[in-house]
Steps between C-alpha positions, in 0.01 A plus 500: 500500500670607817414183685639285195826709501529468891450117471755486229743694714447281797552186299811640352633582853419150621672351206799700543507433876493131466763516208759595772415205717743201459354157414641170605737389208390171355180492698384143517115467563530114567736562818289804607168327538388349830426641854631832631456676808466890511791612723530855420297768346578875388272725327426866392123429499281689785317191579803325600605777732149478679520114512860409547469468901237236437642308243655144555682236286314356206538207284536501140452201255618550173397253216605515140236520222522358156610852340783570755283728706481432869202441712573673834288421808563708821345381812508715787352519870280807588276569807214329302697181443701380184460681175621403155572720197606382165684659220624397158858619405510504112858457371638793281767462251752525771550199716428596859291818422111438518181708455202447730181694569389603846196297596387799721560816276553334153843686472777368295786355719855425362658220720868455471706209662801704629701235654465131614698215576201280451559285816492770784372849400357735234492856470197624281438861375152616395392827341120553528368756263189636671342856466758759447785361707668161464564306827801275579486171675812308582456135657758279680383150432657196683457119467513523896360720735826596624777685289859574571602846593684536187189427285298755712788746450493441132141554494501824715783632269314430187196686637715800584635504164151525366442805724312321780582640829514310826150571613373347175675168545368207730631162577175309584452314834440141456156369515327176473457376150146536358360175354138591443413822307190708604421696179 
């Protein structure tokens, strides 16, 4: 009984937290699909704090699915070579807001397209409901590996509005693009 009540409270907190996150008005899936580089990352998660100094820029390929969901393939370089992770972002009743399930923990994620101009950059906010405390991840994606100082500042400012302090925000160093995934 206590576990069910606690899970319900965590879900309620997660839902109320993402309700305050702005979503891109008139989000256009067709303009969002394609290749994006992972320029910046910020998170409240402990794994991020332990790994942030080793992280490098990743490549995201976003493809549409028949039901308006998004097939997201992230490829990144590790000390063991290229790795690849796939996620499905299922569209909610609000364009620009998606649900996904963590492939590692099975936790529910709420993914919000906060802001994009489709041609240069996108700011994406994710709340991951795991165990007793939701974690937040904010990504800065770019169509190219380099973004303007204004876009970087916009990303950092949004992260800070979400309560992420400077030590929880990283602009990724460029890395070679992975083309073959070692799974």
